[in-house]
Amino acid sequence: MMTQDVDLFVIGAGSGGVRCARIAAQHGARVAVAERRHWGGTCVNLGCVPKKLMVYAAETGRTLDDAPSYGWEVTKPAHNWSRFIEAKDAEIKRLNGIYVSMLEKAGVTLYTGDARLIDAHTVEVGPSALAPEAPVQRIKAKRIVLATGSVPIKLDIPGADYAITSDEAFHLPERPHRVAVIGSGYIGVEFAGIFAGLGSTVELIYRQPSPLRGFDHDVRDHMRELIDLNGITQHPNSSPVRIEKHEDALRVVLDNGTTLEVDAVMMATGRRPSVDALGLENAGVAVENGHVVVNAQSETNVPSIYAIGDIIDQYNLTPTAISEGHLLAERLFAPQGRSWSFDTTPKAVFFAAPIGSVGMSEEEAVRDHDVTVYLSRFTAMKQSLPKRPGKILMKLVVDRQTDVVLGAHMVGPDAPEIIQMLAVIVTAKLTKKQLDQTISLHPSSAEEFVTMRTPTRHVARGETVAGTSAPR
């Protein structure tokens, strides 16, 4: 059994782990990384990247539908799922190679296999599904970073084994014609939109009255309308009690007695930190509610061991994991004084009409502020000729005393691209007056954010937020 000494050993080569390892190595540290499954982690292989490619595939179909209204004589062909999956897989393989190349160029030693802690300074790497013949090796490290991400979970109901998760959805041999999606968070709503956009009949099942718990209430109400307009059948206030397999179909039985017959069931019911078989108990690393406990410096209770990304269950976004990894590497090997505003991290849901959101929702803001709300709904110019239904929603949440913009929210075409710039405004604590002083770029949807003048409502601190919406 070979033993090697390094300054830093990173377990997990996802977005956060790769950034941490690469930056540390660039500052002269001797760094090693172990990955058991996919170089690049969930985002590149089973998350953000392939999902966005699927969104583009569905979006292309909608563009073909709209083309005749702009004078194009187009006969829409059938979507070839297998051809798309082949192209998607080729792109993911290319990105895998880029991640490996970046690490190698930085001088990082790579291990492919399952890694676990032996003690506070020792990692053992052995065979994994990706490397079944890998030898068992032990590496001594001054410091160790846990960056193993998260894994999807399923509901504990009879027949759950018949359901797939997002992991399997990226590799289905053919597109199911009838799909039940359980869960209405990011993943559930996005995959409901993908399958519907590619021609599947979709049933969306969720426990809440509206989808996307945690988002601003106006965004949630608006999205419920748009989900309907995209041909997706919603089952709010519902939970599945069992899944039955029949000869040529699966049946999902809901707690209200409804039975749905489908070809596939996808559970988008959350994720949990990937801590299994890491040997945390060998080093005494503290775990709470399934996640590794860290302080603001990414330190665990064991002085030589750190953790970043989804395994700590805080932000659970790729950009935040990357930033955590970068900050940790610099803190350990070349302090730079760099900082990021994690509280104003923008987020997006890539539905047919995507969501972009940054800062506080109205519900969050009124806990500590008197707020003024500006809300607008209008039809995008691009939809005027094809007469595609569904409006854009834009919303600003402003502190009534200071005029600082606390939150910005949008649903509609290009929302994620537009909200990135609003994130600068929220992070810099700019005011509504400064937005008002900005000359608009016309014609664009984005100009609405600098031309909204009339408040929709004022809400006092501590007041219950009503589910009101702007006039249609």
Coordinates of C-alpha atoms in Angstrom, one line a residue:
M1 CA 0.0 0.0 0.0
M2 CA 1.5 3.3 -1.2
T3 CA 1.6 6.3 1.1
Q4 CA 2.2 9.9 -0.2
D5 CA 2.3 13.2 1.6
V6 CA 0.4 16.2 0.4
D7 CA -0.5 19.6 1.8
L8 CA -4.1 19.4 0.7
F9 CA -6.3 16.4 -0.2
V10 CA -9.8 17.2 -1.7
I11 CA -12.4 14.4 -1.7
G12 CA -14.8 15.1 -4.5
A13 CA -14.0 16.7 -7.9
G14 CA -17.2 18.7 -8.4
S15 CA -17.3 22.5 -9.0
G16 CA -16.2 23.4 -5.5
G17 CA -13.6 20.7 -5.0
V18 CA -12.0 21.4 -8.4
R19 CA -11.8 25.1 -7.7
C20 CA -10.3 24.6 -4.3
A21 CA -7.7 22.2 -5.5
R22 CA -6.7 24.2 -8.5
I23 CA -6.3 27.5 -6.6
A24 CA -4.4 25.9 -3.8
A25 CA -2.0 24.2 -6.3
Q26 CA -1.5 27.5 -8.2
H27 CA -0.3 29.0 -4.9
G28 CA 2.3 26.3 -4.5
A29 CA 0.6 23.7 -2.4
R30 CA 1.0 20.0 -3.0
V31 CA -2.6 19.0 -3.8
A32 CA -4.4 15.7 -4.6
V33 CA -8.0 15.1 -5.5
A34 CA -10.1 11.9 -5.5
E35 CA -13.3 11.4 -7.5
R36 CA -15.4 8.3 -7.5
R37 CA -17.9 8.9 -10.2
H38 CA -17.8 12.0 -12.5
W39 CA -15.0 14.6 -13.0
G40 CA -16.8 17.9 -12.7
G41 CA -19.4 16.6 -10.3
T42 CA -23.2 16.8 -10.4
C43 CA -23.4 20.2 -12.1
V44 CA -21.5 19.2 -15.2
N45 CA -22.7 15.6 -15.4
L46 CA -26.1 15.3 -13.8
G47 CA -27.3 18.8 -13.1
C48 CA -27.0 22.3 -14.4
V49 CA -25.2 21.7 -17.7
P50 CA -27.1 18.7 -19.2
K51 CA -30.4 20.2 -17.8
K52 CA -29.7 23.5 -19.6
L53 CA -29.0 21.7 -22.8
M54 CA -32.4 19.9 -22.4
V55 CA -34.1 23.3 -21.8
Y56 CA -32.5 24.5 -25.0
A57 CA -33.9 21.5 -26.8
A58 CA -37.4 22.2 -25.6
E59 CA -37.0 25.9 -26.4
T60 CA -36.0 25.1 -30.0
G61 CA -39.3 23.3 -30.4
R62 CA -41.3 26.4 -29.2
T63 CA -39.3 28.6 -31.6
L64 CA -40.3 26.3 -34.5
D65 CA -43.9 26.6 -33.4
D66 CA -43.7 30.4 -33.5
A67 CA -41.7 30.6 -36.7
P68 CA -44.7 30.8 -39.1
S69 CA -46.0 33.9 -37.4
Y70 CA -42.7 35.6 -38.4
G71 CA -43.0 34.5 -42.0
W72 CA -41.0 31.3 -41.9
E73 CA -42.5 28.4 -43.8
V74 CA -41.6 25.6 -41.4
T75 CA -42.9 22.1 -40.9
K76 CA -42.0 21.1 -37.4
P77 CA -40.2 17.7 -37.4
A78 CA -40.5 15.1 -34.6
H79 CA -37.9 15.4 -31.8
N80 CA -35.2 12.7 -32.0
W81 CA -34.5 11.9 -28.3
S82 CA -31.7 9.5 -28.9
R83 CA -29.8 11.8 -31.2
F84 CA -30.1 14.6 -28.6
I85 CA -28.9 12.4 -25.8
E86 CA -25.9 11.3 -27.9
A87 CA -25.0 14.9 -28.6
K88 CA -25.5 15.9 -24.9
D89 CA -23.3 13.0 -23.8
A90 CA -20.5 14.0 -26.2
E91 CA -20.6 17.6 -24.8
I92 CA -20.4 16.3 -21.2
K93 CA -17.5 14.0 -22.1
R94 CA -15.7 17.1 -23.5
L95 CA -16.3 19.0 -20.3
N96 CA -15.1 16.1 -18.2
G97 CA -11.8 16.3 -20.1
I98 CA -11.5 20.0 -19.5
Y99 CA -11.9 19.6 -15.7
V100 CA -9.2 16.8 -15.7
S101 CA -6.9 19.0 -17.9
M102 CA -7.3 22.0 -15.6
L103 CA -6.3 20.0 -12.6
E104 CA -3.4 18.4 -14.3
K105 CA -2.1 21.7 -15.7
A106 CA -2.2 23.1 -12.2
G107 CA -0.1 20.2 -10.9
V108 CA -2.8 18.4 -9.0
T109 CA -2.4 14.7 -8.4
L110 CA -5.6 12.8 -9.5
Y111 CA -7.0 9.7 -7.9
T112 CA -10.0 7.9 -9.4
G113 CA -11.8 5.8 -6.7
D114 CA -13.8 5.8 -3.5
A115 CA -12.1 7.9 -0.8
R116 CA -12.6 7.8 2.9
L117 CA -11.1 9.1 6.0
I118 CA -8.9 6.9 8.1
D119 CA -8.1 9.6 10.6
A120 CA -7.7 13.4 10.7
H121 CA -4.8 13.3 8.3
T122 CA -5.1 10.1 6.3
V123 CA -7.3 9.4 3.3
E124 CA -7.7 5.9 1.7
V125 CA -8.6 5.6 -1.9
G126 CA -9.9 2.3 -3.3
P127 CA -11.9 0.8 -6.1
S128 CA -15.2 2.5 -7.3
A129 CA -17.7 1.9 -10.0
L130 CA -15.7 4.3 -12.2
A131 CA -12.4 2.5 -11.4
P132 CA -13.2 -1.1 -10.3
E133 CA -9.5 -2.1 -10.6
A134 CA -8.1 0.8 -8.7
P135 CA -5.5 -0.2 -6.1
V136 CA -5.9 0.7 -2.4
Q137 CA -3.7 3.7 -1.6
R138 CA -3.3 5.8 1.5
I139 CA -2.4 9.4 1.4
K140 CA -1.2 11.6 4.3
A141 CA -2.4 15.1 4.1
K142 CA -1.8 18.2 6.3
R143 CA -5.3 19.3 5.5
I144 CA -8.4 17.6 4.0
V145 CA -11.4 19.1 2.2
L146 CA -14.7 17.3 2.0
A147 CA -16.5 18.3 -1.2
T148 CA -18.7 15.3 -2.1
G149 CA -21.9 17.2 -2.9
S150 CA -25.3 15.7 -2.6
V151 CA -27.5 12.9 -4.0
P152 CA -31.2 12.7 -4.9
I153 CA -33.6 11.2 -2.5
K154 CA -36.9 9.4 -3.0
L155 CA -40.1 9.4 -1.0
D156 CA -40.5 6.3 1.2
I157 CA -43.7 5.0 -0.3
P158 CA -44.7 1.6 -1.8
G159 CA -43.4 1.3 -5.3
A160 CA -40.7 4.0 -5.0
D161 CA -38.2 1.7 -6.7
Y162 CA -40.3 2.1 -9.9
A163 CA -39.5 5.9 -10.0
I164 CA -36.4 7.6 -11.4
T165 CA -34.6 10.6 -10.1
S166 CA -32.9 13.4 -12.1
D167 CA -29.8 11.2 -12.2
E168 CA -31.5 8.7 -14.4
A169 CA -33.6 11.2 -16.4
F170 CA -30.4 12.3 -18.2
H171 CA -29.9 8.8 -19.6
L172 CA -33.3 7.5 -20.5
P173 CA -33.1 5.4 -23.6
E174 CA -36.3 7.1 -24.9
R175 CA -38.5 10.0 -23.9
P176 CA -41.6 8.8 -22.0
H177 CA -44.8 10.0 -23.6
R178 CA -46.6 10.3 -20.2
V179 CA -44.6 11.5 -17.1
A180 CA -45.6 12.1 -13.5
V181 CA -43.2 14.5 -11.8
I182 CA -43.4 14.5 -8.0
G183 CA -42.1 17.7 -6.4
S184 CA -42.2 21.3 -7.5
G185 CA -38.8 22.7 -6.5
Y186 CA -36.2 23.7 -9.0
I187 CA -35.7 20.2 -10.4
G188 CA -39.4 19.2 -10.6
V189 CA -40.5 22.4 -12.3
E190 CA -37.6 22.4 -14.7
F191 CA -38.0 18.8 -15.8
A192 CA -41.8 19.2 -16.1
G193 CA -41.1 22.0 -18.5
I194 CA -38.5 20.0 -20.4
F195 CA -40.7 16.9 -20.9
A196 CA -43.7 19.0 -21.8
G197 CA -41.6 21.1 -24.3
L198 CA -40.4 17.9 -26.0
G199 CA -44.0 16.6 -26.4
S200 CA -44.7 14.5 -23.3
T201 CA -47.9 14.7 -21.3
V202 CA -46.9 15.8 -17.8
E203 CA -48.5 15.5 -14.4
L204 CA -46.9 17.7 -11.7
I205 CA -47.7 16.6 -8.2
Y206 CA -46.8 18.7 -5.1
R207 CA -47.9 19.2 -1.5
Q208 CA -48.1 23.0 -1.4
P209 CA -50.9 25.2 -2.8
S210 CA -48.4 26.7 -5.3
P211 CA -45.0 25.5 -6.7
L212 CA -41.5 26.6 -5.8
R213 CA -41.7 26.9 -2.0
G214 CA -39.2 29.6 -0.9
F215 CA -39.7 31.9 -3.8
D216 CA -41.6 35.2 -3.6
H217 CA -45.3 34.6 -3.4
D218 CA -46.1 36.7 -6.6
V219 CA -43.5 34.6 -8.5
R220 CA -45.1 31.4 -7.2
D221 CA -48.6 32.5 -8.2
H222 CA -47.5 33.6 -11.6
M223 CA -45.6 30.4 -12.2
R224 CA -48.7 28.3 -11.3
E225 CA -50.5 30.1 -14.2
L226 CA -47.6 29.6 -16.6
I227 CA -47.3 25.9 -15.8
D228 CA -51.0 25.5 -16.8
L229 CA -50.4 27.5 -20.0
N230 CA -47.6 25.1 -20.9
G231 CA -50.0 22.2 -20.9
I232 CA -48.8 20.7 -17.7
T233 CA -51.5 19.3 -15.4
Q234 CA -50.9 20.3 -11.8
H235 CA -52.0 18.4 -8.7
P236 CA -51.4 20.9 -5.8
N237 CA -52.1 20.0 -2.2
S238 CA -51.4 16.4 -3.1
S239 CA -49.0 13.6 -2.2
P240 CA -48.4 10.2 -3.8
V241 CA -49.2 7.3 -1.5
R242 CA -48.0 4.5 -3.8
I243 CA -46.8 3.6 -7.3
E244 CA -48.0 0.5 -8.9
K245 CA -46.5 -1.3 -11.9
H246 CA -48.9 -2.7 -14.5
E247 CA -48.2 -4.5 -17.8
D248 CA -47.7 -1.4 -19.9
A249 CA -47.8 1.5 -17.5
L250 CA -47.1 2.8 -14.0
R251 CA -50.0 4.0 -11.8
V252 CA -49.5 6.8 -9.3
V253 CA -52.1 6.9 -6.5
L254 CA -52.5 10.2 -4.7
D255 CA -53.8 10.8 -1.2
N256 CA -57.0 12.4 -2.6
G257 CA -57.9 9.2 -4.4
T258 CA -56.7 10.4 -7.9
T259 CA -55.0 7.7 -10.0
L260 CA -52.6 8.7 -12.8
E261 CA -51.5 6.3 -15.5
V262 CA -48.0 7.1 -16.9
D263 CA -45.0 5.7 -18.6
A264 CA -42.5 7.1 -16.1
V265 CA -42.5 8.6 -12.6
M266 CA -39.8 11.1 -11.7
M267 CA -39.2 11.9 -8.0
A268 CA -37.8 15.4 -7.6
T269 CA -38.3 15.3 -3.9
G270 CA -35.0 16.8 -2.7
R271 CA -31.4 15.9 -2.2
R272 CA -29.2 15.1 0.8
P273 CA -25.5 15.6 1.5
S274 CA -23.4 12.7 0.2
V275 CA -21.7 11.6 3.4
D276 CA -22.1 7.8 3.2
A277 CA -18.9 5.8 3.4
L278 CA -16.7 8.8 3.9
G279 CA -15.4 7.5 7.2
L280 CA -16.3 10.7 9.1
E281 CA -16.6 8.8 12.3
N282 CA -12.9 7.7 12.0
A283 CA -11.8 11.3 12.3
G284 CA -14.6 12.5 14.6
V285 CA -16.1 14.9 12.1
A286 CA -19.4 16.3 13.5
V287 CA -22.6 15.7 11.5
E288 CA -26.0 17.3 12.2
N289 CA -29.2 16.5 10.4
G290 CA -27.2 14.6 7.8
H291 CA -24.8 17.5 6.8
V292 CA -21.3 18.2 7.9
V293 CA -21.1 21.1 10.4
V294 CA -18.8 24.0 9.5
N295 CA -18.2 27.6 10.7
A296 CA -17.9 30.7 8.5
Q297 CA -14.4 29.7 7.5
S298 CA -15.5 26.2 6.2
E299 CA -13.8 24.6 9.2
T300 CA -15.3 21.4 10.7
N301 CA -14.8 20.6 14.4
V302 CA -11.6 18.8 13.4
P303 CA -8.8 21.4 12.9
S304 CA -7.3 19.7 9.8
I305 CA -10.6 19.0 8.0
Y306 CA -12.8 21.4 6.0
A307 CA -16.0 21.1 4.0
I308 CA -17.6 23.1 1.2
G309 CA -20.6 22.9 -1.1
D310 CA -23.7 20.8 -0.9
I311 CA -22.2 18.5 1.8
I312 CA -22.7 21.4 4.3
D313 CA -26.3 22.0 3.1
Q314 CA -26.3 25.8 3.2
Y315 CA -26.7 27.4 -0.3
N316 CA -26.6 24.3 -2.5
L317 CA -25.7 26.1 -5.7
T318 CA -22.8 25.6 -8.0
P319 CA -21.5 29.3 -7.9
T320 CA -21.5 29.3 -4.1
A321 CA -19.6 26.0 -3.9
I322 CA -17.0 27.5 -6.3
S323 CA -16.7 30.6 -4.2
E324 CA -16.4 28.6 -1.0
G325 CA -13.6 26.5 -2.5
H326 CA -11.8 29.5 -3.9
L327 CA -11.9 31.4 -0.6
L328 CA -10.8 28.4 1.4
A329 CA -7.8 27.7 -0.9
E330 CA -6.7 31.3 -0.6
R331 CA -7.3 31.5 3.1
L332 CA -5.1 28.4 3.6
F333 CA -2.3 29.1 1.2
A334 CA -2.3 32.7 0.0
P335 CA -4.6 35.1 1.9
Q336 CA -6.0 37.6 -0.6
G337 CA -8.7 39.4 1.4
R338 CA -11.2 38.4 -1.3
S339 CA -14.9 38.2 -0.5
W340 CA -18.2 37.4 -2.1
S341 CA -21.8 38.4 -1.1
F342 CA -23.3 35.0 -0.5
D343 CA -26.6 36.5 0.8
T344 CA -27.3 38.2 -2.6
T345 CA -26.5 35.1 -4.7
P346 CA -28.9 35.2 -7.7
K347 CA -30.9 32.1 -8.5
A348 CA -32.8 30.9 -11.6
V349 CA -35.3 28.3 -12.5
F350 CA -35.0 27.3 -16.2
F351 CA -38.6 26.7 -17.1
A352 CA -40.2 27.6 -20.5
A353 CA -40.6 31.1 -18.9
P354 CA -37.6 31.1 -16.6
I355 CA -37.3 32.7 -13.2
G356 CA -34.6 35.1 -12.1
S357 CA -34.4 36.1 -8.5
V358 CA -32.0 37.9 -6.2
G359 CA -32.2 39.3 -2.7
M360 CA -35.2 39.2 -0.4
S361 CA -38.6 38.1 -1.3
E362 CA -41.5 40.3 0.0
E363 CA -42.1 37.8 2.8
E364 CA -38.5 37.9 3.9
A365 CA -38.2 41.7 3.6
V366 CA -41.2 42.6 5.8
R367 CA -39.7 40.7 8.8
D368 CA -37.3 43.6 9.3
H369 CA -38.4 46.4 7.0
D370 CA -41.3 48.6 5.9
V371 CA -41.3 47.9 2.2
T372 CA -42.6 49.4 -1.0
V373 CA -43.4 46.9 -3.8
Y374 CA -43.3 47.7 -7.5
L375 CA -44.9 45.0 -9.7
S376 CA -45.5 44.8 -13.4
R377 CA -47.0 42.3 -15.8
F378 CA -46.9 42.7 -19.5
T379 CA -46.7 40.7 -22.8
A380 CA -43.2 40.3 -24.3
M381 CA -42.8 41.8 -27.7
K382 CA -41.5 38.5 -29.0
Q383 CA -44.9 36.9 -28.2
S384 CA -47.0 39.6 -29.9
L385 CA -47.0 38.0 -33.4
P386 CA -47.3 34.3 -32.4
K387 CA -49.8 35.4 -29.7
R388 CA -48.3 33.0 -27.3
P389 CA -50.1 33.3 -24.0
G390 CA -48.3 34.1 -20.7
K391 CA -47.0 37.4 -19.4
I392 CA -43.7 38.6 -18.0
L393 CA -43.6 39.5 -14.3
M394 CA -41.2 41.9 -12.8
K395 CA -41.0 42.9 -9.2
L396 CA -38.9 45.1 -7.0
V397 CA -38.9 45.1 -3.2
V398 CA -37.7 48.4 -1.7
D399 CA -37.0 49.5 1.8
R400 CA -39.4 52.3 2.4
Q401 CA -37.1 54.3 4.7
T402 CA -33.8 54.0 2.9
D403 CA -35.1 53.5 -0.7
V404 CA -32.5 50.6 -1.0
V405 CA -33.5 47.8 -3.4
L406 CA -33.8 44.7 -1.2
G407 CA -34.9 42.2 -3.8
A408 CA -35.6 41.9 -7.6
H409 CA -37.6 39.1 -9.2
M410 CA -38.6 38.3 -12.8
V411 CA -40.4 35.6 -14.6
G412 CA -40.2 35.6 -18.4
P413 CA -37.8 35.4 -21.4
D414 CA -34.2 36.1 -20.5
A415 CA -35.0 36.5 -16.8
P416 CA -31.7 34.8 -15.6
E417 CA -29.6 37.0 -17.9
I418 CA -31.4 40.2 -16.8
I419 CA -31.4 39.3 -13.1
Q420 CA -27.6 38.9 -13.0
M421 CA -27.3 42.6 -13.5
L422 CA -29.9 43.3 -10.9
A423 CA -27.8 41.2 -8.5
V424 CA -25.1 43.9 -8.8
I425 CA -27.7 46.5 -7.8
V426 CA -28.9 44.5 -4.8
T427 CA -25.4 43.6 -3.7
A428 CA -24.2 47.3 -4.0
K429 CA -27.3 48.4 -2.0
L430 CA -28.3 50.9 -4.7
T431 CA -31.6 52.7 -4.4
K432 CA -34.8 52.8 -6.3
K433 CA -34.0 56.5 -7.1
Q434 CA -30.7 55.4 -8.8
L435 CA -32.7 52.9 -10.9
D436 CA -35.1 55.7 -11.8
Q437 CA -32.1 57.9 -12.9
T438 CA -31.0 55.2 -15.4
I439 CA -32.1 55.7 -19.0
S440 CA -33.8 52.7 -20.4
L441 CA -32.6 50.6 -23.3
H442 CA -35.6 50.5 -25.7
P443 CA -37.2 48.2 -26.9
S444 CA -36.3 45.6 -24.3
S445 CA -38.0 43.8 -21.5
A446 CA -35.2 44.8 -19.1
E447 CA -36.1 48.5 -19.4
E448 CA -39.2 47.8 -17.2
F449 CA -36.9 47.6 -14.2
V450 CA -35.8 51.2 -14.6
T451 CA -39.2 52.6 -15.7
M452 CA -41.5 51.3 -12.9
R453 CA -42.6 54.5 -11.1
T454 CA -45.9 53.8 -9.4
P455 CA -45.8 51.6 -6.2
T456 CA -48.1 48.6 -6.2
R457 CA -48.4 48.6 -2.5
H458 CA -46.8 49.5 0.8
V459 CA -46.4 46.8 3.5
A460 CA -45.5 47.5 7.1
R461 CA -42.8 45.6 9.0
G462 CA -44.3 42.4 10.4
E463 CA -47.5 42.6 8.3
T464 CA -48.8 39.5 6.8
V465 CA -48.1 39.4 3.0
A466 CA -51.2 38.9 1.0
G467 CA -51.1 37.0 -2.3
T468 CA -52.0 40.0 -4.4
S469 CA -50.9 40.3 -8.0
A470 CA -50.5 43.1 -10.5
P471 CA -53.5 43.7 -12.9
R472 CA -53.5 41.4 -15.9

